[in-house]
mmCIF file of C-alpha atoms and ligand atoms in Angstrom:
data_model
loop_
_atom_site.group_PDB
_atom_site.id
_atom_site.type_symbol
_atom_site.label_atom_id
_atom_site.label_comp_id
_atom_site.label_asym_id
_atom_site.label_seq_id
_atom_site.Cartn_x
_atom_site.Cartn_y
_atom_site.Cartn_z
ATOM 1 C CA MET U 237 19.617 -21.396 72.970
ATOM 2 C CA ILE U 238 16.446 -20.531 75.423
ATOM 3 C CA ARG U 239 16.481 -22.436 78.763
ATOM 4 C CA ASN U 240 12.646 -23.719 80.279
ATOM 5 C CA LEU U 241 13.863 -24.796 83.199
ATOM 6 C CA TYR U 242 17.161 -24.864 85.597
ATOM 7 C CA CYS U 243 17.731 -26.050 89.203
ATOM 8 C CA GLU U 244 19.091 -23.541 91.457
ATOM 9 C CA ASP U 245 19.590 -25.157 95.049
ATOM 10 C CA GLN U 246 16.945 -26.938 96.022
ATOM 11 C CA ALA U 247 14.058 -25.045 93.688
ATOM 12 C CA LEU U 248 13.310 -25.159 89.843
ATOM 13 C CA MET U 249 12.947 -22.382 87.904
ATOM 14 C CA VAL U 250 10.542 -22.026 85.153
ATOM 15 C CA LEU U 251 10.434 -19.951 82.326
ATOM 16 C CA ASN U 252 6.634 -18.546 82.269
ATOM 17 C CA GLN U 253 5.453 -19.265 78.721
ATOM 18 C CA ASN U 254 2.196 -17.186 79.583
ATOM 19 C CA CYS U 255 4.554 -14.297 79.708
ATOM 20 C CA LEU U 256 5.898 -14.780 76.701
ATOM 21 C CA PRO U 257 6.548 -12.615 74.134
ATOM 22 C CA GLU U 258 6.065 -9.933 76.015
ATOM 23 C CA GLU U 259 8.342 -10.723 79.166
ATOM 24 C CA LEU U 260 11.228 -13.102 79.600
ATOM 25 C CA VAL U 261 9.929 -14.281 83.296
ATOM 26 C CA TYR U 262 11.713 -17.323 85.215
ATOM 27 C CA GLU U 263 9.344 -18.418 88.051
ATOM 28 C CA LYS U 264 10.754 -20.657 91.055
ATOM 29 C CA CYS U 265 9.121 -23.262 92.414
ATOM 30 C CA GLU U 266 10.010 -24.473 95.854
ATOM 31 C CA SER U 267 7.546 -27.373 96.182
ATOM 32 C CA PRO U 268 6.147 -30.076 94.141
ATOM 33 C CA GLU U 269 2.819 -28.878 94.476
ATOM 34 C CA GLU U 270 4.160 -25.434 92.859
ATOM 35 C CA VAL U 271 5.557 -27.236 90.192
ATOM 36 C CA VAL U 272 1.994 -29.195 89.733
ATOM 37 C CA ALA U 273 0.517 -25.592 89.454
ATOM 38 C CA ALA U 274 3.087 -24.732 87.054
ATOM 39 C CA ILE U 275 2.137 -27.522 84.753
ATOM 40 C CA LYS U 276 -1.651 -27.258 85.283
ATOM 41 C CA GLY U 277 -1.628 -22.963 84.516
ATOM 42 C CA LEU U 278 0.590 -23.782 81.441
ATOM 43 C CA LYS U 279 3.451 -21.494 82.744
ATOM 44 C CA VAL U 280 5.470 -25.033 81.900
ATOM 45 C CA ARG U 281 3.523 -26.986 78.654
ATOM 46 C CA GLY U 282 4.503 -29.147 75.725
ATOM 47 C CA ALA U 283 4.173 -32.751 75.747
ATOM 48 C CA PRO U 284 8.018 -33.591 76.283
ATOM 49 C CA LEU U 285 8.560 -30.887 78.404
ATOM 50 C CA ILE U 286 5.949 -31.790 81.005
ATOM 51 C CA GLY U 287 7.558 -34.725 81.069
ATOM 52 C CA VAL U 288 10.815 -33.678 82.185
ATOM 53 C CA THR U 289 9.515 -31.062 84.882
ATOM 54 C CA ALA U 290 7.636 -33.598 86.446
ATOM 55 C CA ALA U 291 10.834 -35.510 86.625
ATOM 56 C CA PHE U 292 12.531 -32.503 88.342
ATOM 57 C CA GLY U 293 9.761 -31.633 90.539
ATOM 58 C CA LEU U 294 9.386 -35.732 91.779
ATOM 59 C CA ALA U 295 13.168 -35.261 92.444
ATOM 60 C CA MET U 296 12.894 -32.118 94.597
ATOM 61 C CA ALA U 297 9.418 -33.863 96.632
ATOM 62 C CA PHE U 298 13.036 -35.906 97.752
ATOM 63 C CA SER U 299 15.789 -33.821 98.317
ATOM 64 C CA SER U 300 14.364 -32.845 101.742
ATOM 65 C CA TYR U 301 12.445 -35.618 102.531
ATOM 66 C CA SER U 302 14.141 -37.922 105.235
ATOM 67 C CA GLY U 303 12.057 -41.187 105.457
ATOM 68 C CA THR U 304 12.984 -44.657 104.691
ATOM 69 C CA GLY U 305 11.516 -47.852 103.973
ATOM 70 C CA LYS U 306 7.847 -48.532 103.361
ATOM 71 C CA LEU U 307 6.801 -44.869 104.824
ATOM 72 C CA ARG U 308 9.214 -43.532 101.795
ATOM 73 C CA ASP U 309 7.422 -45.940 98.960
ATOM 74 C CA ALA U 310 3.968 -44.498 100.078
ATOM 75 C CA TYR U 311 5.493 -41.261 99.656
ATOM 76 C CA PHE U 312 6.797 -41.887 96.373
ATOM 77 C CA SER U 313 3.440 -43.309 95.473
ATOM 78 C CA ARG U 314 1.726 -39.666 96.693
ATOM 79 C CA MET U 315 4.355 -37.747 94.656
ATOM 80 C CA LYS U 316 3.994 -39.950 91.607
ATOM 81 C CA GLU U 317 0.230 -39.473 91.858
ATOM 82 C CA LEU U 318 0.218 -35.836 92.356
ATOM 83 C CA PHE U 319 2.326 -35.095 89.345
ATOM 84 C CA ALA U 320 -0.200 -37.918 87.040
ATOM 85 C CA ALA U 321 -2.858 -35.867 87.832
ATOM 86 C CA ALA U 322 -1.090 -32.401 86.501
ATOM 87 C CA ARG U 323 -2.427 -33.296 82.560
ATOM 88 C CA PRO U 324 -4.605 -35.994 81.426
ATOM 89 C CA THR U 325 -3.080 -36.289 77.344
ATOM 90 C CA ALA U 326 0.161 -36.043 76.549
ATOM 91 C CA VAL U 327 2.083 -39.493 77.903
ATOM 92 C CA ASN U 328 5.524 -37.999 78.167
ATOM 93 C CA LEU U 329 4.449 -37.376 81.636
ATOM 94 C CA PHE U 330 3.586 -40.856 82.271
ATOM 95 C CA TRP U 331 6.250 -42.063 80.734
ATOM 96 C CA ALA U 332 8.746 -39.686 82.312
ATOM 97 C CA LEU U 333 7.125 -40.775 85.971
ATOM 98 C CA GLU U 334 7.768 -44.240 85.080
ATOM 99 C CA ARG U 335 11.451 -43.765 84.416
ATOM 100 C CA MET U 336 11.666 -41.839 87.816
ATOM 101 C CA GLU U 337 9.582 -45.015 89.413
ATOM 102 C CA ARG U 338 12.374 -47.467 87.638
ATOM 103 C CA VAL U 339 15.256 -45.708 89.434
ATOM 104 C CA TYR U 340 13.424 -45.246 92.775
ATOM 105 C CA ARG U 341 12.573 -49.000 92.989
ATOM 106 C CA GLU U 342 16.717 -50.118 91.944
ATOM 107 C CA ASN U 343 17.569 -47.319 94.474
ATOM 108 C CA ARG U 344 15.039 -47.359 97.072
ATOM 109 C CA HIS U 345 17.532 -49.557 99.548
ATOM 110 C CA LEU U 346 20.177 -46.209 99.447
ATOM 111 C CA SER U 347 20.241 -43.103 102.155
ATOM 112 C CA PRO U 348 17.700 -40.404 101.724
ATOM 113 C CA GLY U 349 20.363 -38.130 100.579
ATOM 114 C CA GLU U 350 21.930 -40.456 97.991
ATOM 115 C CA LEU U 351 18.199 -41.691 96.572
ATOM 116 C CA ALA U 352 17.798 -37.551 95.809
ATOM 117 C CA SER U 353 20.477 -37.511 94.034
ATOM 118 C CA CYS U 354 19.845 -40.736 92.193
ATOM 119 C CA LEU U 355 16.491 -38.789 91.379
ATOM 120 C CA ARG U 356 17.928 -35.697 90.620
ATOM 121 C CA GLN U 357 20.628 -37.449 88.172
ATOM 122 C CA GLU U 358 17.373 -39.120 86.236
ATOM 123 C CA ALA U 359 15.533 -36.101 85.828
ATOM 124 C CA GLN U 360 18.630 -34.467 84.359
ATOM 125 C CA ASN U 361 19.071 -37.562 82.087
ATOM 126 C CA LEU U 362 15.437 -36.798 80.601
ATOM 127 C CA TYR U 363 16.732 -33.268 80.156
ATOM 128 C CA GLU U 364 19.424 -33.872 78.315
ATOM 129 C CA GLU U 365 18.007 -36.977 76.374
ATOM 130 C CA ASP U 366 15.492 -34.840 74.994
ATOM 131 C CA ILE U 367 17.493 -32.488 73.547
ATOM 132 C CA ARG U 368 19.452 -35.411 71.912
ATOM 133 C CA VAL U 369 16.314 -36.885 70.465
ATOM 134 C CA ASN U 370 14.934 -33.457 69.162
ATOM 135 C CA GLU U 371 18.083 -32.925 67.129
ATOM 136 C CA ALA U 372 17.801 -36.495 65.806
ATOM 137 C CA ILE U 373 14.000 -36.177 64.787
ATOM 138 C CA GLY U 374 15.411 -32.605 63.156
ATOM 139 C CA GLU U 375 17.559 -34.635 61.064
ATOM 140 C CA GLN U 376 15.374 -37.123 60.057
ATOM 141 C CA GLY U 377 12.396 -35.005 59.304
ATOM 142 C CA GLN U 378 14.634 -32.472 57.110
ATOM 143 C CA GLU U 379 14.985 -35.183 54.692
ATOM 144 C CA LEU U 380 11.348 -34.887 53.824
ATOM 145 C CA LEU U 381 11.390 -31.404 52.665
ATOM 146 C CA GLY U 382 12.946 -29.917 49.273
ATOM 147 C CA GLU U 383 14.341 -26.528 48.553
ATOM 148 C CA GLY U 384 12.155 -23.675 49.145
ATOM 149 C CA SER U 385 9.322 -25.552 51.334
ATOM 150 C CA ARG U 386 6.629 -23.612 52.650
ATOM 151 C CA VAL U 387 5.780 -25.163 56.217
ATOM 152 C CA MET U 388 2.334 -24.716 58.119
ATOM 153 C CA THR U 389 2.334 -25.798 61.433
ATOM 154 C CA ILE U 390 -0.029 -24.948 64.350
ATOM 155 C CA CYS U 391 0.232 -24.765 68.447
ATOM 156 C CA ASN U 392 4.176 -24.743 69.703
ATOM 157 C CA ALA U 393 6.176 -28.309 69.086
ATOM 158 C CA GLY U 394 9.596 -25.650 69.499
ATOM 159 C CA ALA U 395 12.129 -25.408 72.058
ATOM 160 C CA LEU U 396 9.439 -24.209 74.575
ATOM 161 C CA ALA U 397 7.933 -27.229 74.369
ATOM 162 C CA THR U 398 11.116 -29.406 74.894
ATOM 163 C CA CYS U 399 14.089 -29.036 76.897
ATOM 164 C CA GLY U 400 15.784 -27.148 73.316
ATOM 165 C CA TYR U 401 15.600 -27.465 69.524
ATOM 166 C CA GLY U 402 12.086 -29.099 69.651
ATOM 167 C CA THR U 403 10.111 -31.248 67.398
ATOM 168 C CA ALA U 404 8.062 -29.997 64.218
ATOM 169 C CA LEU U 405 10.150 -26.864 64.926
ATOM 170 C CA GLY U 406 13.421 -29.029 65.318
ATOM 171 C CA VAL U 407 12.759 -30.135 61.276
ATOM 172 C CA ILE U 408 12.297 -26.799 59.924
ATOM 173 C CA ARG U 409 15.115 -25.407 61.820
ATOM 174 C CA SER U 410 16.955 -28.567 60.776
ATOM 175 C CA ALA U 411 15.665 -27.816 57.228
ATOM 176 C CA ALA U 412 16.347 -24.086 57.523
ATOM 177 C CA ARG U 413 20.209 -24.608 58.431
ATOM 178 C CA ARG U 414 20.115 -26.137 54.915
ATOM 179 C CA ASN U 415 18.473 -23.331 53.574
ATOM 180 C CA LYS U 416 15.597 -25.267 52.390
ATOM 181 C CA ILE U 417 12.691 -22.902 54.358
ATOM 182 C CA GLU U 418 11.039 -20.371 52.113
ATOM 183 C CA MET U 419 8.561 -19.573 54.514
ATOM 184 C CA VAL U 420 6.818 -21.173 57.969
ATOM 185 C CA TRP U 421 3.137 -20.521 58.208
ATOM 186 C CA ALA U 422 2.464 -20.367 62.017
ATOM 187 C CA CYS U 423 -1.303 -20.786 62.847
ATOM 188 C CA GLU U 424 -2.101 -18.597 65.939
ATOM 189 C CA THR U 425 -3.869 -21.766 67.985
ATOM 190 C CA ARG U 426 -6.820 -20.152 69.783
ATOM 191 C CA PRO U 427 -7.677 -20.452 72.823
ATOM 192 C CA VAL U 428 -4.527 -19.512 74.229
ATOM 193 C CA LEU U 429 -2.607 -18.776 71.035
ATOM 194 C CA GLN U 430 0.802 -20.899 71.671
ATOM 195 C CA GLY U 431 1.339 -20.316 67.890
ATOM 196 C CA SER U 432 1.397 -16.584 68.019
ATOM 197 C CA ARG U 433 3.203 -15.841 71.169
ATOM 198 C CA LEU U 434 5.737 -18.990 71.498
ATOM 199 C CA THR U 435 5.964 -20.192 67.945
ATOM 200 C CA VAL U 436 6.400 -16.780 65.950
ATOM 201 C CA TRP U 437 8.589 -15.715 68.625
ATOM 202 C CA GLU U 438 11.259 -18.865 68.583
ATOM 203 C CA LEU U 439 11.105 -18.443 64.498
ATOM 204 C CA TRP U 440 11.761 -15.018 65.090
ATOM 205 C CA GLN U 441 14.952 -15.501 67.456
ATOM 206 C CA ASP U 442 16.328 -17.591 64.848
ATOM 207 C CA LYS U 443 15.547 -15.636 61.827
ATOM 208 C CA ILE U 444 13.569 -18.380 60.274
ATOM 209 C CA PRO U 445 10.763 -16.479 58.044
ATOM 210 C CA VAL U 446 7.553 -17.088 59.513
ATOM 211 C CA THR U 447 4.067 -15.653 58.515
ATOM 212 C CA LEU U 448 1.235 -15.604 61.651
ATOM 213 C CA LEU U 449 -2.667 -16.651 60.385
ATOM 214 C CA THR U 450 -5.483 -17.021 62.060
ATOM 215 C CA ASP U 451 -6.727 -20.698 62.313
ATOM 216 C CA ASN U 452 -9.605 -20.134 60.072
ATOM 217 C CA MET U 453 -7.377 -18.965 57.317
ATOM 218 C CA ALA U 454 -5.396 -22.251 56.726
ATOM 219 C CA GLY U 455 -7.321 -23.707 54.078
ATOM 220 C CA TYR U 456 -7.887 -20.633 52.330
ATOM 221 C CA THR U 457 -3.637 -20.520 52.312
ATOM 222 C CA MET U 458 -3.484 -23.743 50.931
ATOM 223 C CA SER U 459 -6.071 -23.351 48.356
ATOM 224 C CA LEU U 460 -3.830 -20.754 46.832
ATOM 225 C CA GLY U 461 -0.798 -23.224 46.753
ATOM 226 C CA LYS U 462 1.081 -21.323 49.560
ATOM 227 C CA VAL U 463 1.891 -24.459 51.549
ATOM 228 C CA ASP U 464 3.981 -27.611 50.722
ATOM 229 C CA ALA U 465 3.648 -29.442 53.749
ATOM 230 C CA VAL U 466 2.131 -29.482 57.386
ATOM 231 C CA ILE U 467 4.352 -30.879 60.380
ATOM 232 C CA THR U 468 2.796 -30.670 63.730
ATOM 233 C CA GLY U 469 4.029 -32.217 67.085
ATOM 234 C CA ALA U 470 2.269 -34.719 68.808
ATOM 235 C CA ASP U 471 1.045 -35.390 72.555
ATOM 236 C CA ARG U 472 0.280 -38.843 72.115
ATOM 237 C CA ILE U 473 0.007 -41.839 69.908
ATOM 238 C CA ALA U 474 -1.606 -44.700 69.699
ATOM 239 C CA ALA U 475 -0.637 -47.806 68.719
ATOM 240 C CA ASN U 476 -2.178 -48.015 64.987
ATOM 241 C CA GLY U 477 -0.591 -44.201 64.539
ATOM 242 C CA ASP U 478 -3.723 -41.772 65.496
ATOM 243 C CA THR U 479 -2.560 -38.696 66.940
ATOM 244 C CA ALA U 480 -3.608 -36.715 69.838
ATOM 245 C CA ASN U 481 -2.398 -32.951 69.497
ATOM 246 C CA LYS U 482 -3.386 -29.481 69.939
ATOM 247 C CA ILE U 483 -6.984 -28.737 69.130
ATOM 248 C CA GLY U 484 -6.955 -27.357 65.225
ATOM 249 C CA THR U 485 -4.378 -30.220 64.041
ATOM 250 C CA TYR U 486 -7.337 -32.639 63.031
ATOM 251 C CA SER U 487 -8.747 -29.910 60.788
ATOM 252 C CA LEU U 488 -5.365 -29.048 59.363
ATOM 253 C CA ALA U 489 -4.816 -32.792 58.522
ATOM 254 C CA VAL U 490 -8.354 -32.965 56.834
ATOM 255 C CA LEU U 491 -7.591 -29.938 54.862
ATOM 256 C CA ALA U 492 -4.081 -31.137 54.247
ATOM 257 C CA LYS U 493 -5.668 -34.118 52.239
ATOM 258 C CA TYR U 494 -8.268 -32.121 50.334
ATOM 259 C CA HIS U 495 -5.585 -29.918 49.263
ATOM 260 C CA GLY U 496 -2.814 -33.008 48.556
ATOM 261 C CA ILE U 497 -0.593 -31.725 50.843
ATOM 262 C CA PRO U 498 2.065 -34.061 52.915
ATOM 263 C CA PHE U 499 0.955 -33.795 56.661
ATOM 264 C CA TYR U 500 3.634 -35.387 58.857
ATOM 265 C CA VAL U 501 3.622 -35.492 62.830
ATOM 266 C CA ALA U 502 6.804 -35.429 64.475
ATOM 267 C CA ALA U 503 7.460 -36.707 67.894
ATOM 268 C CA PRO U 504 9.689 -38.668 70.456
ATOM 269 C CA LEU U 505 9.373 -42.547 70.890
ATOM 270 C CA SER U 506 8.054 -41.358 74.765
ATOM 271 C CA THR U 507 4.844 -39.748 72.745
ATOM 272 C CA PHE U 508 3.849 -43.471 71.325
ATOM 273 C CA ASP U 509 1.601 -45.255 73.702
ATOM 274 C CA TRP U 510 1.852 -48.475 73.354
ATOM 275 C CA ASN U 511 -0.993 -49.626 75.535
ATOM 276 C CA ILE U 512 -3.628 -47.763 73.304
ATOM 277 C CA GLU U 513 -5.304 -49.445 70.557
ATOM 278 C CA GLN U 514 -6.136 -46.312 68.843
ATOM 279 C CA GLY U 515 -7.102 -42.541 69.442
ATOM 280 C CA GLY U 516 -10.764 -42.737 70.887
ATOM 281 C CA GLU U 517 -9.355 -44.193 73.718
ATOM 282 C CA ILE U 518 -6.860 -40.843 74.362
ATOM 283 C CA PRO U 519 -8.233 -38.965 76.897
ATOM 284 C CA ILE U 520 -8.631 -35.327 75.950
ATOM 285 C CA GLU U 521 -8.318 -32.427 78.325
ATOM 286 C CA GLU U 522 -11.090 -30.179 78.379
ATOM 287 C CA ARG U 523 -9.838 -26.744 80.339
ATOM 288 C CA SER U 524 -11.477 -23.727 81.688
ATOM 289 C CA ALA U 525 -13.938 -21.893 79.699
ATOM 290 C CA GLU U 526 -12.078 -18.465 80.248
ATOM 291 C CA GLU U 527 -9.493 -19.799 78.090
ATOM 292 C CA VAL U 528 -12.394 -19.159 75.146
ATOM 293 C CA ARG U 529 -14.136 -16.195 76.661
ATOM 294 C CA THR U 530 -11.518 -14.274 77.210
ATOM 295 C CA ILE U 531 -7.794 -13.216 75.655
ATOM 296 C CA LYS U 532 -5.456 -11.885 78.374
ATOM 297 C CA GLY U 533 -8.150 -10.830 80.715
ATOM 298 C CA SER U 534 -10.046 -9.352 78.438
ATOM 299 C CA CYS U 535 -13.547 -10.853 77.910
ATOM 300 C CA LEU U 536 -14.596 -11.337 74.231
ATOM 301 C CA THR U 537 -18.264 -12.682 74.300
ATOM 302 C CA VAL U 538 -21.084 -12.425 77.013
ATOM 303 C CA PRO U 539 -19.358 -13.456 79.874
ATOM 304 C CA ALA U 540 -21.928 -16.465 81.128
ATOM 305 C CA VAL U 541 -21.764 -17.770 77.418
ATOM 306 C CA ASN U 542 -21.487 -21.946 77.581
ATOM 307 C CA VAL U 543 -17.989 -22.646 76.042
ATOM 308 C CA PHE U 544 -16.673 -26.268 75.212
ATOM 309 C CA ASN U 545 -13.086 -25.970 75.432
ATOM 310 C CA PRO U 546 -11.465 -29.423 74.222
ATOM 311 C CA ALA U 547 -7.300 -28.690 74.473
ATOM 312 C CA PHE U 548 -6.674 -31.392 72.042
ATOM 313 C CA ASP U 549 -7.903 -33.036 69.073
ATOM 314 C CA ILE U 550 -7.152 -37.044 67.286
ATOM 315 C CA THR U 551 -6.242 -36.992 63.806
ATOM 316 C CA PRO U 552 -6.898 -40.182 62.558
ATOM 317 C CA GLU U 553 -3.824 -42.144 60.994
ATOM 318 C CA HIS U 554 -4.829 -42.600 57.531
ATOM 319 C CA LEU U 555 -5.094 -38.359 57.335
ATOM 320 C CA ILE U 556 -1.086 -39.098 58.685
ATOM 321 C CA THR U 557 1.453 -38.799 55.764
ATOM 322 C CA ALA U 558 4.227 -39.870 57.972
ATOM 323 C CA ILE U 559 5.325 -39.653 61.425
ATOM 324 C CA ILE U 560 8.811 -38.418 61.793
ATOM 325 C CA CYS U 561 10.794 -39.668 65.181
ATOM 326 C CA GLU U 562 14.060 -40.281 66.257
ATOM 327 C CA LYS U 563 14.898 -43.710 65.013
ATOM 328 C CA GLY U 564 13.310 -42.955 61.080
ATOM 329 C CA ILE U 565 10.779 -41.802 59.402
ATOM 330 C CA ILE U 566 7.519 -44.575 59.845
ATOM 331 C CA ARG U 567 5.005 -44.792 56.756
ATOM 332 C CA PRO U 568 1.661 -46.333 56.976
ATOM 333 C CA PRO U 569 0.391 -48.607 57.716
ATOM 334 C CA PHE U 570 2.178 -47.406 60.947
ATOM 335 C CA GLY U 571 1.018 -50.202 63.525
ATOM 336 C CA ALA U 572 3.777 -52.735 62.133
ATOM 337 C CA ALA U 573 6.795 -50.373 62.548
ATOM 338 C CA ILE U 574 5.319 -48.610 65.753
ATOM 339 C CA LYS U 575 5.490 -51.997 67.392
ATOM 340 C CA ILE U 576 8.434 -53.079 66.384
ATOM 341 C CA TRP U 577 10.148 -49.755 67.732
ATOM 342 C CA GLY U 578 8.310 -49.743 70.846
ATOM 343 C CA ARG U 579 9.593 -53.198 71.606
ATOM 344 C CA GLU U 580 13.060 -52.103 70.954
ATOM 345 C CA ASP U 581 12.766 -48.742 73.113
ATOM 346 C CA GLU U 582 11.657 -51.099 76.402
HETATM 347 O O1 MRU Y 252 -1.299 -27.286 76.232
HETATM 348 P P1 MRU Y 252 -0.203 -27.336 75.152
HETATM 349 O O2 MRU Y 252 0.434 -26.297 75.092
HETATM 350 O O3 MRU Y 252 0.843 -28.192 76.612
HETATM 351 O O4 MRU Y 252 0.319 -28.529 73.657
HETATM 352 C C1 MRU Y 252 0.789 -28.995 72.986
HETATM 353 C C2 MRU Y 252 1.166 -29.627 71.954
HETATM 354 O O5 MRU Y 252 -0.102 -29.517 71.563
HETATM 355 C C3 MRU Y 252 2.397 -29.624 71.285
HETATM 356 O O6 MRU Y 252 2.081 -30.002 70.111
HETATM 357 C C4 MRU Y 252 2.365 -31.025 71.710
HETATM 358 O O7 MRU Y 252 2.587 -31.158 73.066
HETATM 359 C C5 MRU Y 252 3.712 -31.597 70.907
HETATM 360 S S1 MRU Y 252 5.188 -30.328 71.452
HETATM 361 C C6 MRU Y 252 6.657 -30.971 71.288
#
């Protein structure tokens, strides 16, 4: 299984996803600021992986910090804020930082060295839990797919977006192990092509049949009767089930509804935001115009043209057939089940 990150002495080594699929390049992050830059620059991406990477970055911030008491509390808050500002939409980032804060508070009486190892251990726990959770999502979700399934997905909600196995691709992997997958339709996912660069690469490595299509081909492909289900990941799910995910997800959900195709969201409970009632409250990240104007440094348009580049959109709950998480499959109306499972998770 591909390793997205690992620790080397005091540094964090991250797989630079911007170099995929051409090159497998690990980059050394030697400071919390370098870890934040890797998240902002999409070297490390995908909701669960962002959270775990930030946790390792926060632990790193304490590996050589010798302050204690109030000084150390203030340093923790500063570091937490630094990571919280990396990307706004995926709630897993804030969830992971809260987990780290809990460990910090429980162990703030310890020496700098002891505290640093507690924080490092919690980051490692988050890493290992994420893999187990994804495998559980895969097992739950594969039940929804029959033999010969042709599944459409967008962006990359795979091993590369998590600590391993993936959420939407985890479901596809588990189904493929049972020979249920005839074809995965991978939408390329403009502007930065996580579908064509990452999802295709992952599925190709695993010998799962995949066909690439540009985002605007999804509707026609559905109209030909070639899609049995759409499965996507999520960056944040509101208490009513409204879901933020990569830009283009909403369009797929509308198209799926029109064509009578089930639309599934696969995500861990760490992606649910119990404090947000509905999707309109989810902050949507807007990214640089260059991502739209260019591909790999080549300009595609008039260089000064105005650009709108929201990185995510909101799929309203009424377009979602079911949400797959590690505890099971949530069907509409989502609100009640989401609230119960949220309380159990606390
Ligand atoms: O901008 P990205 O590449 O971080 O966006 C990723 C997505 O939208 C994924 O679908 C989502 O984070 C789920 S990953 C398991």
